[in-house]
XYZ file of C-alpha atoms in Angstrom:
104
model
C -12.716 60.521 -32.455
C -15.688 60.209 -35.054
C -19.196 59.761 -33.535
C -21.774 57.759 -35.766
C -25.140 59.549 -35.497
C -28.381 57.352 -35.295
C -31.016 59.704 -34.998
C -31.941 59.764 -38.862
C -34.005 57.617 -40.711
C -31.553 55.411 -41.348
C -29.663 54.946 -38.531
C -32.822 54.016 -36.890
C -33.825 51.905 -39.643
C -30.718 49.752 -39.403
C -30.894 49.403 -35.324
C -34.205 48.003 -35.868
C -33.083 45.662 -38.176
C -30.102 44.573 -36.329
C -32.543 43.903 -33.391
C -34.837 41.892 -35.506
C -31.886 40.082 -36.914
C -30.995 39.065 -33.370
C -34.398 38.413 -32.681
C -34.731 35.829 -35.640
C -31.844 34.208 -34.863
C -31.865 33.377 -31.179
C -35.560 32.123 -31.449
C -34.070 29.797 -34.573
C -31.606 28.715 -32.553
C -33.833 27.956 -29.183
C -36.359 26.180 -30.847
C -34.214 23.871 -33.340
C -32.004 21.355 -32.481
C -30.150 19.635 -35.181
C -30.937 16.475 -35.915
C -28.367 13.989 -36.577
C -27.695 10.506 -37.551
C -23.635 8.715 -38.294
C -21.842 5.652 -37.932
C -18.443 4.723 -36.197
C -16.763 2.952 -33.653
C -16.712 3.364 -29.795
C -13.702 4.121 -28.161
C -15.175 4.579 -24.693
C -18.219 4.956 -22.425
C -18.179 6.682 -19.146
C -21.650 6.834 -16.932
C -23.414 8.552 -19.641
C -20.684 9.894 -22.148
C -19.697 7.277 -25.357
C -16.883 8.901 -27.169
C -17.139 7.698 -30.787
C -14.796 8.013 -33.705
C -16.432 7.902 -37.497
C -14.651 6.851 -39.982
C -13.134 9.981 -41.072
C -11.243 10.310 -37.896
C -13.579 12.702 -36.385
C -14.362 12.186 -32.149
C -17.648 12.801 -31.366
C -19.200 13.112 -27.586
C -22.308 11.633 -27.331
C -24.911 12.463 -24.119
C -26.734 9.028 -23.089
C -28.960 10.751 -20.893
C -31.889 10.049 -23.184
C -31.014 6.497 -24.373
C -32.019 3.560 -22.129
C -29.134 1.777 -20.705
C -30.568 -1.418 -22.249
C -29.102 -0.093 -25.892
C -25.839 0.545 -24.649
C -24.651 -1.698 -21.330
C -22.386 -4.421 -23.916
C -21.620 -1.855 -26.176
C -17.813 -2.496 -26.005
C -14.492 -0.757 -27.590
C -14.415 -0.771 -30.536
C -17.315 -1.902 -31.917
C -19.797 -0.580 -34.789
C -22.662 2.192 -34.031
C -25.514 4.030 -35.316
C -25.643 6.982 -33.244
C -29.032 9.066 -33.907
C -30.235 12.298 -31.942
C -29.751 16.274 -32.018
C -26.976 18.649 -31.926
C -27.732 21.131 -29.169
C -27.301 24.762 -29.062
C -24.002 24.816 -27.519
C -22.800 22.258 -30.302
C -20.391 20.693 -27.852
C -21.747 17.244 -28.501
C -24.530 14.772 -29.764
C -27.592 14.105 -27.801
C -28.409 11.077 -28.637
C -32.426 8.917 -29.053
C -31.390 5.776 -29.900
C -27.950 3.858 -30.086
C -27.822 0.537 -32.264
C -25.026 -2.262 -32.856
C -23.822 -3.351 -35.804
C -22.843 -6.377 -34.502
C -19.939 -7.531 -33.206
């Protein structure tokens, strides 16, 4: 079994880079949502879940939680949206702002 000695000057060197690399990163990734904005149809809603398909066949969850019901209650299947809001860390899904219709 082959050991991998740190304790020279570079070893050390590269550990503290690797832990400022990690560093960077996670406070990147805390702080910054991605921000987001598509069309495509609905194909459902569910409480506060609207599953909606773009138009290159992609499925997209989208979280409600921050859009007044108001902008979605007669949203129906099928019809035309412009989702806007953030991709969270996890990435799982779209949180969205705002919700509009393009009409029916």
């Amino acid at each position: 079994m082959r050991r991998c000695d740190i304790r020279g000057s570079r070893g050390v060197a590269a550990l503290m880079a690797l832990a400022l690399l990690s560093v960077l990163s996670a406070t990147a990734s805390a702080a910054d949502d991605t921000p987001v904005r598509f069309q495509g149809r609905v194909l459902w809603i569910a409480g506060e879940t609207l599953m909606v398909a773009t138009d290159d066949s992609q499925s997209i969850n989208v979280d409600l939680t921050h859009v007044p019901q108001d902008a979605y209650q007669r949203l129906e299947r099928y019809d035309r949206v412009v989702v806007t809001g953030t991709i969270p860390r996890e990435q799982n899904r779209v949180e969205a702002t705002s919700i509009e219709s393009l009409g029916p």
